[in-house]
CSV table of C-alpha atoms in Angstrom, one decimal:
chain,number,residue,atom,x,y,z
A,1,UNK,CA,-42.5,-25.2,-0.8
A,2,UNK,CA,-44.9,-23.5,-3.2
A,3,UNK,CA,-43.9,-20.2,-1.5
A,4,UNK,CA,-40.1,-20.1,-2.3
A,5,UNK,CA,-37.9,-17.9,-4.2
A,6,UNK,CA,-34.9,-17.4,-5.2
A,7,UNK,CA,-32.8,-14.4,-7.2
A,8,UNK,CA,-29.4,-14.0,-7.9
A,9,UNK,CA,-28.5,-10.7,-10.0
A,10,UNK,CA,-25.1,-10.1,-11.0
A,11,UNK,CA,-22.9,-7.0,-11.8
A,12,UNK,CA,-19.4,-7.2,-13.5
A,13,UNK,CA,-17.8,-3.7,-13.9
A,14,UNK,CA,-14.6,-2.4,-13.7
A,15,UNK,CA,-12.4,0.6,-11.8
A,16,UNK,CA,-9.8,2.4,-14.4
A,17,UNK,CA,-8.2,5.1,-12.4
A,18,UNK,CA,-10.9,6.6,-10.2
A,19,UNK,CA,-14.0,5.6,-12.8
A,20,UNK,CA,-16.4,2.7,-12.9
A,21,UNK,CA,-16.7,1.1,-16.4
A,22,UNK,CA,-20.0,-1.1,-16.8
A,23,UNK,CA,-18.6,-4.8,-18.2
A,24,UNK,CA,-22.3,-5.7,-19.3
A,25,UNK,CA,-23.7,-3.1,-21.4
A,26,UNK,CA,-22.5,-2.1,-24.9
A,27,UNK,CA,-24.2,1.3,-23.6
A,28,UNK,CA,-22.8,2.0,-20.4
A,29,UNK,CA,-25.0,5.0,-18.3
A,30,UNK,CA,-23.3,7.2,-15.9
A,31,UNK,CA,-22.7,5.9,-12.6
A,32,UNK,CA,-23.1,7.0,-9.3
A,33,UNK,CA,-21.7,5.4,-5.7
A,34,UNK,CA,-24.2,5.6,-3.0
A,35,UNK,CA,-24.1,4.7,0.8
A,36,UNK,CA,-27.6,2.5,2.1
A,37,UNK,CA,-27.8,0.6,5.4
A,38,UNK,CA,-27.0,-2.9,3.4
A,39,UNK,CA,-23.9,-1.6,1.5
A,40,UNK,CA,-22.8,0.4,-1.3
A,41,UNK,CA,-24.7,0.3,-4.6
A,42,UNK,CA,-23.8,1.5,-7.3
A,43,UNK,CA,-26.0,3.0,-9.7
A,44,UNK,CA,-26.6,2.7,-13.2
A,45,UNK,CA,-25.1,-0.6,-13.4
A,46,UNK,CA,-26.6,-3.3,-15.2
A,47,UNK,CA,-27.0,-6.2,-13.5
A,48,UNK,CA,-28.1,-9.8,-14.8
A,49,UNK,CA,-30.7,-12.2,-13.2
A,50,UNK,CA,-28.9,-15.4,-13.1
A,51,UNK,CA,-30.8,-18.8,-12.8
A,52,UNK,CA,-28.4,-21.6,-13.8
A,53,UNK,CA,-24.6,-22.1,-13.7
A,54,UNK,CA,-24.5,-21.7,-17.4
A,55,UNK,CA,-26.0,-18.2,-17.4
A,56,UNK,CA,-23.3,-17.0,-15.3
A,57,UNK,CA,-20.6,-18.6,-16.8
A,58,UNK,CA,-22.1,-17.0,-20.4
A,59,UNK,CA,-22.2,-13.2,-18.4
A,60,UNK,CA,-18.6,-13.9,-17.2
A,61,UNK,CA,-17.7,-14.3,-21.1
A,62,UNK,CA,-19.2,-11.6,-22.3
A,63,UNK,CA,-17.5,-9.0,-19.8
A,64,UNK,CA,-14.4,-10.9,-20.3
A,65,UNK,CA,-14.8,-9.7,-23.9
A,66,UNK,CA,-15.6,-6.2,-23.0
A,67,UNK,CA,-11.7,-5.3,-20.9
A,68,UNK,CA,-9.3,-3.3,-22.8
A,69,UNK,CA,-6.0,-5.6,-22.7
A,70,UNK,CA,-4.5,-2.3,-23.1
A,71,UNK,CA,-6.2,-1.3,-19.3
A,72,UNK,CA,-5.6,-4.4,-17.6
A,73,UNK,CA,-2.7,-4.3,-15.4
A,74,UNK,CA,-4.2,-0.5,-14.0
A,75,UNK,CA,-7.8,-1.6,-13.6
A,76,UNK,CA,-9.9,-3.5,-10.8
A,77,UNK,CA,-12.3,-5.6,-11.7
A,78,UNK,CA,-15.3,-6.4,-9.5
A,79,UNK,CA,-17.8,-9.3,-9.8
A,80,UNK,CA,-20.7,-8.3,-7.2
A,81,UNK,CA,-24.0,-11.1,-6.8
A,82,UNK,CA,-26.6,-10.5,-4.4
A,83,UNK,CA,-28.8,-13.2,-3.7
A,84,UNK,CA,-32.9,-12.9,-2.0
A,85,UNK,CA,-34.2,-15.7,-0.7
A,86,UNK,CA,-37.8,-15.3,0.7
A,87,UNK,CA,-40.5,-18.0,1.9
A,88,UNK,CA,-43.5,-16.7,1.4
A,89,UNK,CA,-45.3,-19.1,3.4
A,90,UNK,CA,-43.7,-19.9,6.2
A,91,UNK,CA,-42.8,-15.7,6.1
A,92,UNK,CA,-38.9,-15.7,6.2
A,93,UNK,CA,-36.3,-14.1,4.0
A,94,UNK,CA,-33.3,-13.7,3.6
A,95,UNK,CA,-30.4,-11.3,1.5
A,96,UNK,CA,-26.9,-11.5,0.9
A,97,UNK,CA,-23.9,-9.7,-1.0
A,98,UNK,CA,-21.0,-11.0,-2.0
A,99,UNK,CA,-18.6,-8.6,-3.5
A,100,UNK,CA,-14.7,-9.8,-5.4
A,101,UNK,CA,-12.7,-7.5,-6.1
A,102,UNK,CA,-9.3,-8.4,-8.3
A,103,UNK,CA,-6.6,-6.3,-9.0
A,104,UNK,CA,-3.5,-6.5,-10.3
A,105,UNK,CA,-2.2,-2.9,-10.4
A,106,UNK,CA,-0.5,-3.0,-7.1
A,107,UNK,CA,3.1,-3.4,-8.1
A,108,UNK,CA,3.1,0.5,-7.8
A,109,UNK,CA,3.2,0.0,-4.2
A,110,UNK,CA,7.0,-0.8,-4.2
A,111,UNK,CA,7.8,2.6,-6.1
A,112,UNK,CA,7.1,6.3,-4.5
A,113,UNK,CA,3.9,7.5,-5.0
A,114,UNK,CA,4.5,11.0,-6.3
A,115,UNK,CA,7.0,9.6,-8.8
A,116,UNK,CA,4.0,6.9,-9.9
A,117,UNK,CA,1.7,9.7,-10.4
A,118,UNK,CA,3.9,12.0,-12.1
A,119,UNK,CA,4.7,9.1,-14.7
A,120,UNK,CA,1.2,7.7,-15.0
A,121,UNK,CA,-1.3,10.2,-13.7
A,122,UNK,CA,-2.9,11.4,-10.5
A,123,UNK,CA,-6.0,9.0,-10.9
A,124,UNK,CA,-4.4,5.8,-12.2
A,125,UNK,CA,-3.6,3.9,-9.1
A,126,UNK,CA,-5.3,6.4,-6.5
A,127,UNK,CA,-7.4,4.2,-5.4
A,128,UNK,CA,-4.6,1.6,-4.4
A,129,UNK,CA,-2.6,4.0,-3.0
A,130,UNK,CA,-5.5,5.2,-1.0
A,131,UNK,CA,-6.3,1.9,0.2
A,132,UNK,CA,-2.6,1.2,1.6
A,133,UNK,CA,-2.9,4.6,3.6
A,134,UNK,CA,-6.2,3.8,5.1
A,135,UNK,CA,-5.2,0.0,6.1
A,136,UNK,CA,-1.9,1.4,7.4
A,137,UNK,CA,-3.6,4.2,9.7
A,138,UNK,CA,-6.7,1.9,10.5
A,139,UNK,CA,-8.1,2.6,14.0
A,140,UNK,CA,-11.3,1.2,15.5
A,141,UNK,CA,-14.4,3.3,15.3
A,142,UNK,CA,-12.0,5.5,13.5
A,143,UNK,CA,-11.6,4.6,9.8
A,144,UNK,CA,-10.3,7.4,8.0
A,145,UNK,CA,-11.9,8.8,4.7
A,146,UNK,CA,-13.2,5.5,2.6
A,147,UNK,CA,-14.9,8.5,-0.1
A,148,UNK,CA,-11.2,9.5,-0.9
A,149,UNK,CA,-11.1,6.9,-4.1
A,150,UNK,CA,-13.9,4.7,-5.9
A,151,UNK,CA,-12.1,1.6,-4.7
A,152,UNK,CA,-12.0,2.5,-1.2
A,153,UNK,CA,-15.7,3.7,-1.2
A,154,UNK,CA,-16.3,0.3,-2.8
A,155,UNK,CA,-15.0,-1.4,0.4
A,156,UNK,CA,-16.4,0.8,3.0
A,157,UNK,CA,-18.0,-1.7,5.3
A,158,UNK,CA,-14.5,-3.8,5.3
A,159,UNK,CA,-12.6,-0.5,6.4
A,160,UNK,CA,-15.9,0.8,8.5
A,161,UNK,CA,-16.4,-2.4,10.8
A,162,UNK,CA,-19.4,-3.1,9.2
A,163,UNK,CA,-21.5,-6.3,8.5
A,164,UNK,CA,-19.3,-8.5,6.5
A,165,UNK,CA,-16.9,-10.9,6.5
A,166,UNK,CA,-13.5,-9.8,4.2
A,167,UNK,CA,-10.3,-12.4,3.0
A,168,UNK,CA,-7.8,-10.7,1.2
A,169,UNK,CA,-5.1,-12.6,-0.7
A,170,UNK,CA,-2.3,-11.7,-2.5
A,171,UNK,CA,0.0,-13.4,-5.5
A,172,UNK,CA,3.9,-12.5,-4.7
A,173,UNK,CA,5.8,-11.8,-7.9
A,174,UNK,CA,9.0,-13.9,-8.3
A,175,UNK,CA,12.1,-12.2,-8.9
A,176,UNK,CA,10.5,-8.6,-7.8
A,177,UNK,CA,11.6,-8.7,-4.0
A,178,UNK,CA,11.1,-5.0,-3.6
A,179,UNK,CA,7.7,-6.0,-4.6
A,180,UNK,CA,7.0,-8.8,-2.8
A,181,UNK,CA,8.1,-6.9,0.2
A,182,UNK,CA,5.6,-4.2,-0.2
A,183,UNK,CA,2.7,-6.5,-0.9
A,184,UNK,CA,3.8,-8.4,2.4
A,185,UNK,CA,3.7,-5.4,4.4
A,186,UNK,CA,0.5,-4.1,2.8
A,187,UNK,CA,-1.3,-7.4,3.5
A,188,UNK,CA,0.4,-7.2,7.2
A,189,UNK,CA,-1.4,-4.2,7.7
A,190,UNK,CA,-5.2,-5.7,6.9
A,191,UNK,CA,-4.3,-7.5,10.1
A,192,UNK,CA,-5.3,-5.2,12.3
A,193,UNK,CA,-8.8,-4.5,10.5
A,194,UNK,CA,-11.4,-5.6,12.1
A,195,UNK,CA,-15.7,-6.6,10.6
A,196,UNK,CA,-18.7,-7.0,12.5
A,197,UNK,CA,-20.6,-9.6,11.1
A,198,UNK,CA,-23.8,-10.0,12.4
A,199,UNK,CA,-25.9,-13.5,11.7
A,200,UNK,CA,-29.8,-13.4,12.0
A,201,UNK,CA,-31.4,-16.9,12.5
């Protein structure tokens, strides 16, 4: 109808250690991670109104471009669209958030963690190991500390039974068993975490 919109922004940023790094802007701002009743935003990010498949595909490119090689295999990146729909006519709308996260920085997981941060640094995989600590002790109504790492924060309403839904996969290295082991148990342990996803008709 003549009263339809539609909006799709899209934010491409990535976690090095314990900092966001904007993917977007050749002139990243500081950025700040705040809690709101829809999720957590994070400020100072750029974000891109996309209105066709090829606009996307073009932002994708260019924050492709933007990753350090060098920062790769101890970063996170995150792709994060939020999509509004509204009829302003027929007086309806609606919003949604979908949030990847892809890492590969979690062969540290098979190795102790005071030894990984004494070789790399206290920062460089805290988030991961935070993660791993929170999924392992996770409790119903009590979820432990999700500000203890940007990662975690990032993923609050997975670990908080919030409104969401939340698939986690994992790609097993081959001929790392101590590896694979660690990322089986790790992914064992989401089991047991549990979402609240609420539908509105």
């Amino acid at each position: 109808s003549g009263g339809y919109s539609f909006h799709l922004k899209l934010q491409v940023f990535q976690v090095v250690g314990d900092r966001i790094e904007d993917l977007l802007s050749d002139h990243p701002e500081p950025t700040k991670l705040t809690d709101t009743p829809s999720g957590v935003v994070v400020e100072g990010l750029k974000g891109v109104s996309v209105s066709v498949v090829e606009d996307g595909a073009r932002t994708l490119e260019m924050a492709r471009r933007r990753q350090d090689p060098s920062k790769r295999d101890r970063a996170s990146t995150v792709m994060a669209l939020e999509v509004t729909q509204a009829d302003y006519f027929a007086g309806w709308g609606l919003f949604a958030r979908l949030m990847i996260v892809a890492t590969p920085a979690l062969d540290c997981l098979a190795e102790d963690r005071g030894l990984v941060q004494l070789r790399e640094g206290f920062d460089t995989f805290r988030g991961v190991f935070h993660l791993r600590t929170l999924v392992s002790s996770w409790q119903p109504r009590h979820p432990g500390d999700v500000h203890g790492s940007v990662l975690t924060w990032l993923l609050r309403d997975m670990l908080c039974g919030g409104s969401c839904s939340a698939t986690v996969m994992l790609c097993l290295r081959q001929q790392q068993p101590s590896v694979s082991k660690a990322l089986l148990e790790f992914l064992e342990g989401f089991a047991k975490v549990e979402t609240n996803p609420v539908c509105c008709d």
